[in-house]
Amino acid sequence: MPLVTRMKLLPEINTLRGVPVVTKTDLIRAGVLAIALFAPPAYAQLEEVVVTATKREQTLQEVPVAVTVTQAATIERAQIHDLNDLQSVVPSLHVLQEQTSTQTNFEIRGFGNGANNPGIEPSVGVFVDGVYRSRSAGAIGDLVDVERVEVLRGPQSTLFGQNASAGVISIISKLPEFKFGGDAEVGIGDYGFKQAKARITGPLADSLAFSLAGSYEKRDGYFNDVNTGRKTNDRNRWDLRAQLLWKASDTFTVRLIGDIGKINEICCGVSMLLPGPTVPLIQAIGGKVYTGPFFDRKADYNYEPTNSLDNRGVSLHLDWDVDAVRLTSITALRQQKLDFTYDADFTSADLANDFNDQHIRTFTQEIRLASNKDGPIGWMIGGYYNDENVTYNNSVLQGADFRNYATGLIVGAGGSPLTLPGLETSLGLPVGTFFGQGQGLTVDTTQKSKASTIFGQIDWKFAERLKLTVGVAYSTDKKDVAISQADTDVFSSLNLVNIGFGGAFAALTGLPPTPANIATHPAQAGLADFLSVTPCSAAHPPPGCNAALGLYPLQFLPPVVPFADSSNDNQATYTTRLAWTATDNINFYVGASTGFKATSWNLSIDSKPLPPATMDRSPLGGFPNPYYGRYGSRFASPEKSTVYELGMKSQWQTAVVNIAVFNQAIRGFQSNLFQGVGFYLANAGKQSTKGVEFETLWKPVPAIELALNGTVMSPVYDSYPNALGPNGTVDLSGQRPAGIHTMILDPAVTFFWGQDSLHGFFRIDGEFTDTDQLVDNIPKSVASQKVSTLNAAAGFSVSGWDLTLWARNLTDDQYLLLAFPSVAQSGSVSAYPNQPRTFGISLHRKF
């Protein structure tokens, strides 16, 4: 008899035998009861979470701010190794690893920028123990010695300064303890994964305690370089963090923190997403281009991309209680040195090579006074100062195969009678002048900035259950920027409009192309303009076309115009919130806040001035046509953000439900779009999004914890007339911005079990999104992203030992991280694939 049939007949059989009838409902109830009885009492109810989102300690449920807190227990159970993994539990947070393992972009509610371009501070501010990390590379170390991570959504410029216009990620580490203890963890996994973490803490004297924590992680690469046989996208990094805590008295505390982290990795692998018409030519000159299935994670390079990061800093924290006032001072000095190289064309042909050297030194000082006694009025005033120096050197040099490649492009251009030797001879240059190995462009940039903010906030409890919060800040930011260049790329310095125009005009008219002839010849009506912009093709054969314009794709390194300039911005921001404690379990709040980020300068190799309002298109005039790459983006003006928000926070013994409804906009959003070797930096007139966020946690029985977090929103470019699209600048006004999901869901289920001294858990969580266009300058049909990822972990604890098995991207979900037009390969698109499934096991010991 089939098993299902036997189960259906079981009640009748039992009745005939005199056995009490057991239904499926009874079995479910019994199972739940068994789980509840077997579970340890430690999981009986949800714990209260304390946060410092408003720079004073409050419970998560009473703070009237949209904030998500990830505690150390979740970080350990979910095996969240760094901030890249954090997005699997924080739905409004999107973390994107880009060009190198040290270039990470953080976005909150779809707003964020700054990765890769050293002139731009991210719109999402990252703080570690109250110290600002001005670039993403300074914030991507392993999460070691961490107590919790708070993600504040929406502009936070009033309390966190001018570079928090989209939100804040605040990482809080554990304090040293006056009782000796610590923990250690080792782990192994696939791809040769090895990890070790340790922390030790204890007293040095009655009032002095220390902690020392470190981590080491190494893993082989999962991306295959077919040409060299090497693996890329490996992990090789370590972090060390030391703290001293001196409780000089009951009212005066000193905390000294020092940290150092290093990364030395081969990353990041790029594959050909869309092979273009240049692929056969690269193969013809002896190069290889991997055109197999994209998620094979394979490519052909002539050398591996390398990343080297040295990140270190020290901070001094003082807290002094004087009567009813607390004085807090945080002084910090940080240094970041980053070197990375990569094969810019991402083929085995030696076409273009990119070398980068970046050094950032940052000094910050924050002082604030705050009331620290209970009462109807609480207040805080303070000031913040930031002094930073950035130096950046970027060289893009042509390789040994580029001249042959350029020659092949000219031959295959169709309709172009020009050849490289013929062009060199006609210009009086020796044959072989163009595209010699090592020719290229080297750009040296410096940026010195000084920023300051004064701020104040008042919390007034004017009724038993009503509290009004009003805050205001005034920020100033001055930047001095200089760019110089060493240009040895002779070909990119040519004015192809002028070179091709003269011959075409003479062939058509029989007259020399002098200004007088061009101005007076009867055929000149529209001719000069036509020949300035029309390359030769089958539709426009010679002589009625400009043959030289077909060579423009070879000018992928147009000269940078050296300059020295400065920006000086100032802006007031505010926040106002009304909080209502409806019941002991339910709180509501409504508020509005503004944010500000100062002018950002484009320090990439694509930094160029914008074209004049009136462009002289004459080939003999002062300006070449902007279509041919002489103009771009030098800087982006300040961005100003506003959010209107209505929220509910509720917590009972076994459940939490938090909801935030928001309408957020950024005027002048600083869009920073990667183009392969540099960036197009521009202001969107206005970008906005409306949506709802929710966080739910439920423990129906002590042994089961269910969570569902999510975001649903509708982003739009309200105004963006000068966006960079697939075929040049376009008007994206009214369109959905690329790279922003309109729906994100993060479910999680955790089962706990235990008996006597043996306890364990099983957790599975995931991230699910809709499909979105990946970047504005690549069509959605070519590059889109949809995430459907599951992670899992299971572990047990006995006598202080914890053993955990984990897997990330359990279902081996495949999606794109970033796409861009392939360098010097018109019609091709390159892209970065996501990380495949990984798994491992870790052993943890507390003492």
Coordinates of N, CA and C in Angstrom, one line a residue, residues 632-804:
G632 N 34.2 66.6 -21.6 CA 33.6 65.5 -20.8 C 33.0 66.1 -19.5
S633 N 33.6 65.7 -18.4 CA 33.1 66.2 -17.1 C 34.3 66.5 -16.2
R634 N 34.4 67.7 -15.7 CA 35.4 68.1 -14.8 C 35.0 68.0 -13.3
F635 N 33.8 68.3 -13.0 CA 33.3 68.3 -11.7 C 31.8 68.1 -11.7
A636 N 31.3 67.8 -10.5 CA 29.9 67.8 -10.3 C 29.5 68.7 -9.1
S637 N 28.6 69.6 -9.3 CA 28.2 70.5 -8.3 C 27.6 69.8 -7.1
P638 N 27.4 70.5 -6.0 CA 26.9 69.9 -4.8 C 25.5 69.2 -5.0
E639 N 25.3 68.1 -4.2 CA 24.0 67.4 -4.3 C 23.3 67.7 -2.9
K640 N 22.0 67.9 -3.0 CA 21.2 68.2 -1.8 C 20.0 67.3 -1.8
S641 N 19.9 66.7 -0.6 CA 18.9 65.6 -0.5 C 17.8 66.0 0.5
T642 N 16.6 65.5 0.3 CA 15.5 65.7 1.2 C 14.7 64.4 1.4
V643 N 14.2 64.1 2.6 CA 13.4 63.0 2.8 C 12.2 63.3 3.7
Y644 N 11.1 62.8 3.3 CA 9.9 62.9 4.2 C 9.5 61.5 4.5
E645 N 9.3 61.2 5.8 CA 9.2 59.8 6.3 C 8.2 59.7 7.4
L646 N 7.5 58.6 7.3 CA 6.5 58.2 8.3 C 6.8 56.8 8.7
G647 N 7.0 56.6 10.0 CA 7.4 55.3 10.4 C 6.7 54.7 11.6
M648 N 6.7 53.4 11.7 CA 6.1 52.7 12.9 C 7.1 51.7 13.4
K649 N 7.3 51.7 14.7 CA 8.2 50.7 15.3 C 7.4 50.0 16.4
S650 N 7.4 48.7 16.4 CA 6.7 47.9 17.4 C 7.4 46.7 17.8
Q651 N 7.3 46.4 19.1 CA 8.0 45.2 19.6 C 7.2 44.6 20.8
W652 N 7.0 43.3 20.7 CA 6.4 42.5 21.8 C 7.5 41.5 22.2
Q653 N 7.1 40.6 23.1 CA 8.0 39.6 23.6 C 8.5 38.7 22.5
T654 N 7.7 38.4 21.5 CA 8.0 37.4 20.5 C 8.0 38.0 19.1
A655 N 7.8 39.3 18.9 CA 7.6 39.8 17.5 C 8.1 41.2 17.5
V656 N 8.6 41.6 16.3 CA 9.0 43.0 16.0 C 8.5 43.3 14.6
V657 N 7.9 44.5 14.4 CA 7.4 44.9 13.1 C 7.8 46.4 13.0
N658 N 8.6 46.7 12.1 CA 9.0 48.1 11.8 C 8.7 48.4 10.4
I659 N 8.1 49.6 10.1 CA 7.7 50.0 8.8 C 8.1 51.5 8.6
A660 N 8.7 51.8 7.5 CA 9.0 53.2 7.1 C 8.5 53.5 5.7
V661 N 7.7 54.5 5.6 CA 7.2 55.0 4.3 C 8.0 56.3 4.0
F662 N 8.6 56.4 2.8 CA 9.5 57.5 2.5 C 9.3 58.1 1.2
N663 N 9.6 59.3 1.1 CA 9.7 60.1 -0.2 C 11.0 60.8 -0.2
Q664 N 12.0 60.3 -0.9 CA 13.3 60.9 -0.8 C 13.8 61.4 -2.2
A665 N 14.5 62.5 -2.2 CA 15.0 63.0 -3.5 C 16.3 63.6 -3.3
I666 N 17.2 63.6 -4.3 CA 18.5 64.3 -4.3 C 18.5 65.2 -5.5
R667 N 18.7 66.5 -5.3 CA 18.8 67.4 -6.4 C 20.3 67.5 -6.7
G668 N 20.6 67.4 -8.0 CA 22.0 67.4 -8.4 C 22.8 66.2 -8.0
F669 N 22.1 65.0 -8.0 CA 22.8 63.8 -7.7 C 24.0 63.6 -8.6
Q670 N 25.1 63.3 -7.9 CA 26.4 63.2 -8.6 C 26.6 61.8 -9.2
S671 N 26.2 61.6 -10.4 CA 26.3 60.4 -11.1 C 27.8 60.1 -11.6
N672 N 28.3 59.0 -11.3 CA 29.7 58.7 -11.6 C 29.8 57.4 -12.4
L673 N 29.8 57.5 -13.7 CA 29.6 56.3 -14.6 C 30.9 55.9 -15.2
F674 N 31.3 54.6 -14.9 CA 32.5 54.0 -15.4 C 32.5 53.8 -16.9
Q675 N 33.6 54.2 -17.6 CA 33.6 54.0 -19.1 C 34.8 53.1 -19.5
G676 N 35.4 52.4 -18.6 CA 36.5 51.5 -19.0 C 37.8 51.9 -18.5
V677 N 38.2 53.2 -18.8 CA 39.5 53.7 -18.2 C 39.3 54.9 -17.3
G678 N 38.1 55.5 -17.4 CA 37.8 56.7 -16.6 C 36.4 56.8 -16.3
F679 N 35.9 58.0 -15.9 CA 34.6 58.1 -15.4 C 33.9 59.4 -16.0
Y680 N 32.6 59.3 -16.2 CA 31.8 60.4 -16.6 C 31.1 60.9 -15.4
L681 N 31.5 62.0 -14.9 CA 30.9 62.6 -13.6 C 30.0 63.7 -14.0
A682 N 28.7 63.6 -13.6 CA 27.8 64.7 -14.0 C 26.7 64.7 -13.0
N683 N 26.0 65.9 -12.9 CA 24.9 66.1 -12.0 C 23.6 65.7 -12.7
A684 N 22.8 64.8 -12.1 CA 21.4 64.6 -12.5 C 20.6 65.8 -11.9
G685 N 19.8 66.4 -12.7 CA 19.0 67.5 -12.2 C 18.3 67.1 -10.9
K686 N 17.6 66.0 -10.9 CA 16.9 65.5 -9.7 C 16.7 64.0 -9.9
Q687 N 16.9 63.3 -8.8 CA 16.6 61.8 -8.8 C 15.8 61.6 -7.5
S688 N 14.7 60.9 -7.6 CA 13.9 60.7 -6.4 C 13.4 59.2 -6.4
T689 N 12.9 58.9 -5.2 CA 12.3 57.5 -5.0 C 11.3 57.6 -3.9
K690 N 10.2 56.9 -4.1 CA 9.2 56.8 -3.1 C 9.0 55.3 -2.8
G691 N 8.8 55.0 -1.5 CA 8.7 53.5 -1.2 C 8.4 53.2 0.2
V692 N 8.5 52.0 0.5 CA 8.2 51.5 1.9 C 9.2 50.4 2.2
E693 N 9.7 50.5 3.4 CA 10.6 49.5 4.0 C 10.0 48.8 5.2
F694 N 10.2 47.5 5.3 CA 9.6 46.8 6.4 C 10.7 45.8 7.0
E695 N 10.6 45.6 8.3 CA 11.5 44.7 9.0 C 10.6 43.9 10.0
T696 N 10.5 42.6 9.8 CA 9.7 41.8 10.7 C 10.5 40.7 11.3
L697 N 10.3 40.4 12.6 CA 11.0 39.3 13.3 C 9.9 38.7 14.2
W698 N 9.8 37.3 14.1 CA 8.7 36.6 14.9 C 9.3 35.3 15.4
K699 N 9.1 35.1 16.7 CA 9.4 33.8 17.3 C 8.1 33.2 17.8
P700 N 7.5 32.4 16.9 CA 6.2 31.7 17.3 C 6.4 30.8 18.4
V701 N 7.6 30.1 18.5 CA 8.0 29.3 19.6 C 9.4 29.6 19.9
P702 N 9.9 29.4 21.1 CA 11.3 29.7 21.4 C 12.3 29.2 20.4
A703 N 12.0 28.1 19.7 CA 13.0 27.4 18.9 C 13.0 27.9 17.5
I704 N 12.1 28.7 17.1 CA 12.0 29.2 15.7 C 12.0 30.7 15.6
E705 N 12.8 31.2 14.8 CA 12.9 32.7 14.5 C 12.7 32.9 13.0
L706 N 11.7 33.7 12.7 CA 11.3 34.0 11.3 C 11.6 35.5 11.1
A707 N 12.2 35.8 10.0 CA 12.4 37.2 9.7 C 12.1 37.5 8.2
L708 N 11.5 38.6 7.9 CA 11.3 39.0 6.5 C 11.5 40.5 6.5
N709 N 12.6 41.0 5.8 CA 12.8 42.4 5.6 C 12.7 42.7 4.1
G710 N 12.3 43.9 3.8 CA 12.1 44.2 2.4 C 12.0 45.7 2.1
T711 N 12.2 46.0 0.8 CA 12.0 47.3 0.3 C 11.3 47.3 -1.0
V712 N 10.3 48.1 -1.1 CA 9.6 48.3 -2.4 C 9.6 49.8 -2.7
M713 N 10.2 50.2 -3.9 CA 10.3 51.6 -4.2 C 10.2 51.9 -5.7
S714 N 10.0 53.1 -6.0 CA 9.8 53.5 -7.5 C 10.8 54.7 -7.8
P715 N 12.0 54.4 -8.1 CA 13.0 55.4 -8.4 C 12.8 56.0 -9.8
V716 N 13.1 57.3 -10.0 CA 13.0 58.0 -11.2 C 14.0 59.1 -11.4
Y717 N 14.5 59.4 -12.6 CA 15.2 60.6 -12.8 C 14.1 61.7 -13.1
D718 N 13.8 62.5 -12.2 CA 12.9 63.6 -12.4 C 13.4 64.5 -13.5
S719 N 14.8 64.7 -13.5 CA 15.4 65.5 -14.5 C 16.9 65.1 -14.6
Y720 N 17.2 64.7 -15.9 CA 18.6 64.3 -16.1 C 18.9 64.5 -17.6
P721 N 19.0 65.8 -18.1 CA 19.1 66.0 -19.5 C 20.4 65.7 -20.2
N722 N 21.5 65.5 -19.4 CA 22.8 65.3 -19.9 C 23.4 64.0 -19.5
A723 N 22.6 63.0 -19.4 CA 23.1 61.7 -19.0 C 23.9 61.0 -20.1
L724 N 24.7 60.1 -19.8 CA 25.5 59.3 -20.7 C 24.8 58.0 -21.0
G725 N 24.3 57.9 -22.2 CA 23.6 56.7 -22.6 C 24.4 55.8 -23.5
P726 N 23.8 54.7 -24.1 CA 24.6 53.8 -24.9 C 25.3 54.4 -26.1
N727 N 24.7 55.5 -26.7 CA 25.2 56.2 -27.9 C 25.5 57.6 -27.7
G728 N 26.1 58.0 -26.5 CA 26.4 59.4 -26.3 C 25.4 60.0 -25.2
T729 N 25.4 61.3 -25.1 CA 24.6 61.9 -24.1 C 23.1 61.9 -24.5
V730 N 22.3 61.6 -23.6 CA 20.8 61.5 -23.8 C 20.1 62.2 -22.6
D731 N 18.8 62.4 -22.8 CA 17.9 62.9 -21.8 C 17.2 61.8 -21.2
L732 N 17.5 61.5 -19.9 CA 16.9 60.4 -19.2 C 15.8 60.9 -18.3
S733 N 15.4 62.1 -18.4 CA 14.3 62.6 -17.6 C 13.0 61.8 -17.7
G734 N 12.5 61.4 -16.5 CA 11.3 60.6 -16.5 C 11.5 59.1 -16.5
Q735 N 12.8 58.7 -16.7 CA 13.2 57.3 -16.8 C 13.6 56.7 -15.5
R736 N 13.5 55.4 -15.4 CA 14.0 54.7 -14.2 C 15.5 54.7 -14.2
P737 N 16.2 55.1 -13.1 CA 17.7 55.0 -13.1 C 18.1 53.6 -13.1
A738 N 19.2 53.3 -13.8 CA 19.8 52.0 -13.9 C 20.4 51.6 -12.5
G739 N 20.5 50.3 -12.3 CA 21.2 49.9 -11.1 C 20.5 49.9 -9.8
I740 N 19.1 50.2 -9.9 CA 18.3 50.3 -8.7 C 17.2 49.3 -8.8
H741 N 17.1 48.4 -7.8 CA 16.0 47.4 -7.8 C 14.8 48.1 -7.2
T742 N 13.6 47.8 -7.7 CA 12.4 48.4 -7.2 C 11.8 47.4 -6.1
M743 N 12.3 46.2 -6.0 CA 11.8 45.3 -5.0 C 13.0 44.5 -4.5
I744 N 13.1 44.4 -3.2 CA 14.2 43.6 -2.6 C 13.5 42.9 -1.4
L745 N 13.7 41.6 -1.3 CA 13.2 40.9 -0.2 C 14.3 40.0 0.5
D746 N 14.5 40.1 1.8 CA 15.5 39.3 2.5 C 14.8 38.5 3.6
P747 N 14.4 37.3 3.2 CA 13.8 36.4 4.2 C 14.9 35.6 5.0
A748 N 14.6 35.2 6.2 CA 15.5 34.4 7.0 C 14.7 33.5 7.9
V749 N 15.2 32.3 8.1 CA 14.6 31.3 9.0 C 15.7 30.7 9.9
T750 N 15.5 30.7 11.2 CA 16.5 30.1 12.1 C 15.8 29.2 13.0
F751 N 16.4 28.0 13.1 CA 15.9 27.0 14.1 C 16.9 26.8 15.1
F752 N 16.5 26.8 16.4 CA 17.4 26.5 17.5 C 17.0 25.2 18.2
W753 N 18.0 24.5 18.7 CA 17.7 23.3 19.4 C 18.8 23.2 20.5
G754 N 18.5 22.4 21.5 CA 19.4 22.2 22.6 C 18.9 21.2 23.6
Q755 N 19.9 20.6 24.3 CA 19.6 19.7 25.4 C 20.8 19.6 26.3
D756 N 20.6 19.9 27.5 CA 21.7 19.9 28.5 C 22.8 20.9 28.0
S757 N 24.0 20.5 27.8 CA 25.1 21.4 27.4 C 25.3 21.5 25.9
L758 N 24.4 20.8 25.1 CA 24.6 20.8 23.7 C 23.5 21.6 23.1
H759 N 23.9 22.6 22.3 CA 23.0 23.5 21.6 C 23.4 23.7 20.1
G760 N 22.4 24.0 19.3 CA 22.7 24.2 17.9 C 21.7 25.1 17.2
F761 N 22.0 25.3 15.9 CA 21.0 26.1 15.1 C 21.2 25.7 13.7
F762 N 20.1 26.1 12.9 CA 20.2 26.0 11.5 C 19.5 27.3 10.9
R763 N 20.2 27.9 10.0 CA 19.7 29.2 9.5 C 19.8 29.2 7.9
I764 N 18.8 29.7 7.3 CA 18.8 29.9 5.9 C 18.2 31.3 5.6
D765 N 18.9 32.1 4.8 CA 18.5 33.4 4.5 C 18.7 33.6 3.0
G766 N 18.1 34.6 2.4 CA 18.2 34.9 1.0 C 18.0 36.3 0.7
E767 N 18.3 36.6 -0.6 CA 18.1 37.9 -1.2 C 17.4 37.7 -2.5
F768 N 16.3 38.4 -2.7 CA 15.5 38.3 -4.0 C 15.1 39.7 -4.5
T769 N 15.4 39.9 -5.8 CA 15.1 41.2 -6.3 C 14.4 41.1 -7.7
D770 N 13.9 42.2 -8.1 CA 13.4 42.3 -9.5 C 14.5 42.5 -10.5
T771 N 14.2 42.6 -11.7 CA 15.3 42.7 -12.8 C 15.4 44.2 -13.1
D772 N 16.6 44.7 -13.1 CA 16.9 46.1 -13.4 C 18.0 46.2 -14.4
Q773 N 18.0 47.4 -15.2 CA 19.1 47.7 -16.1 C 20.3 48.0 -15.2
L774 N 21.4 47.4 -15.6 CA 22.6 47.5 -14.8 C 23.2 48.9 -14.7
V775 N 23.5 49.5 -15.9 CA 24.1 50.8 -16.0 C 23.4 51.6 -17.1
D776 N 23.4 52.9 -17.0 CA 22.7 53.7 -17.9 C 23.2 53.7 -19.3
N777 N 24.6 53.4 -19.5 CA 25.1 53.5 -20.8 C 25.2 52.1 -21.5
I778 N 24.6 51.1 -21.0 CA 24.5 49.8 -21.6 C 23.0 49.4 -21.6
P779 N 22.4 49.1 -22.8 CA 21.0 48.8 -22.8 C 20.6 47.6 -21.9
K780 N 19.4 47.6 -21.4 CA 18.9 46.6 -20.5 C 18.9 45.2 -21.1
S781 N 18.7 45.2 -22.5 CA 18.7 43.9 -23.2 C 20.1 43.3 -23.2
V782 N 21.1 44.1 -22.9 CA 22.5 43.6 -22.9 C 23.0 43.3 -21.5
A783 N 22.7 44.2 -20.6 CA 23.2 44.0 -19.2 C 22.1 44.4 -18.2
S784 N 21.6 43.4 -17.5 CA 20.6 43.5 -16.5 C 21.0 42.7 -15.3
Q785 N 20.3 42.9 -14.2 CA 20.6 42.1 -13.0 C 19.3 41.7 -12.3
K786 N 19.3 40.5 -11.9 CA 18.2 39.9 -11.0 C 18.9 39.0 -10.0
V787 N 18.7 39.2 -8.7 CA 19.3 38.4 -7.7 C 18.3 37.5 -7.1
S788 N 18.7 36.2 -7.0 CA 17.8 35.2 -6.3 C 18.8 34.2 -5.5
T789 N 19.3 34.7 -4.4 CA 20.4 34.0 -3.7 C 20.0 33.5 -2.4
L790 N 20.4 32.3 -2.1 CA 20.2 31.7 -0.7 C 21.5 31.5 -0.1
N791 N 21.6 31.7 1.3 CA 22.7 31.4 2.1 C 22.3 30.5 3.2
A792 N 23.1 29.6 3.7 CA 22.7 28.7 4.8 C 23.9 28.5 5.7
A793 N 23.5 28.2 7.0 CA 24.6 27.9 8.0 C 23.9 27.0 9.0
A794 N 24.7 26.0 9.6 CA 24.3 25.2 10.6 C 25.4 25.0 11.6
G795 N 25.1 24.9 12.9 CA 26.2 24.8 13.8 C 25.7 24.2 15.2
F796 N 26.6 23.8 16.0 CA 26.3 23.4 17.3 C 27.4 23.8 18.3
S797 N 27.0 23.9 19.6 CA 27.9 24.4 20.6 C 27.9 23.4 21.8
V798 N 29.1 23.2 22.3 CA 29.2 22.3 23.5 C 30.5 22.7 24.2
S799 N 30.3 23.0 25.5 CA 31.4 23.3 26.4 C 32.3 24.4 25.9
G800 N 31.7 25.5 25.3 CA 32.5 26.6 24.8 C 33.0 26.5 23.4
W801 N 32.8 25.3 22.8 CA 33.3 25.1 21.4 C 32.1 25.3 20.5
D802 N 32.3 26.0 19.4 CA 31.2 26.2 18.4 C 31.7 25.7 17.0
L803 N 31.0 24.8 16.4 CA 31.3 24.3 15.0 C 30.2 24.7 14.1
T804 N 30.6 25.4 13.0 CA 29.6 25.9 12.0 C 29.9 25.5 10.6

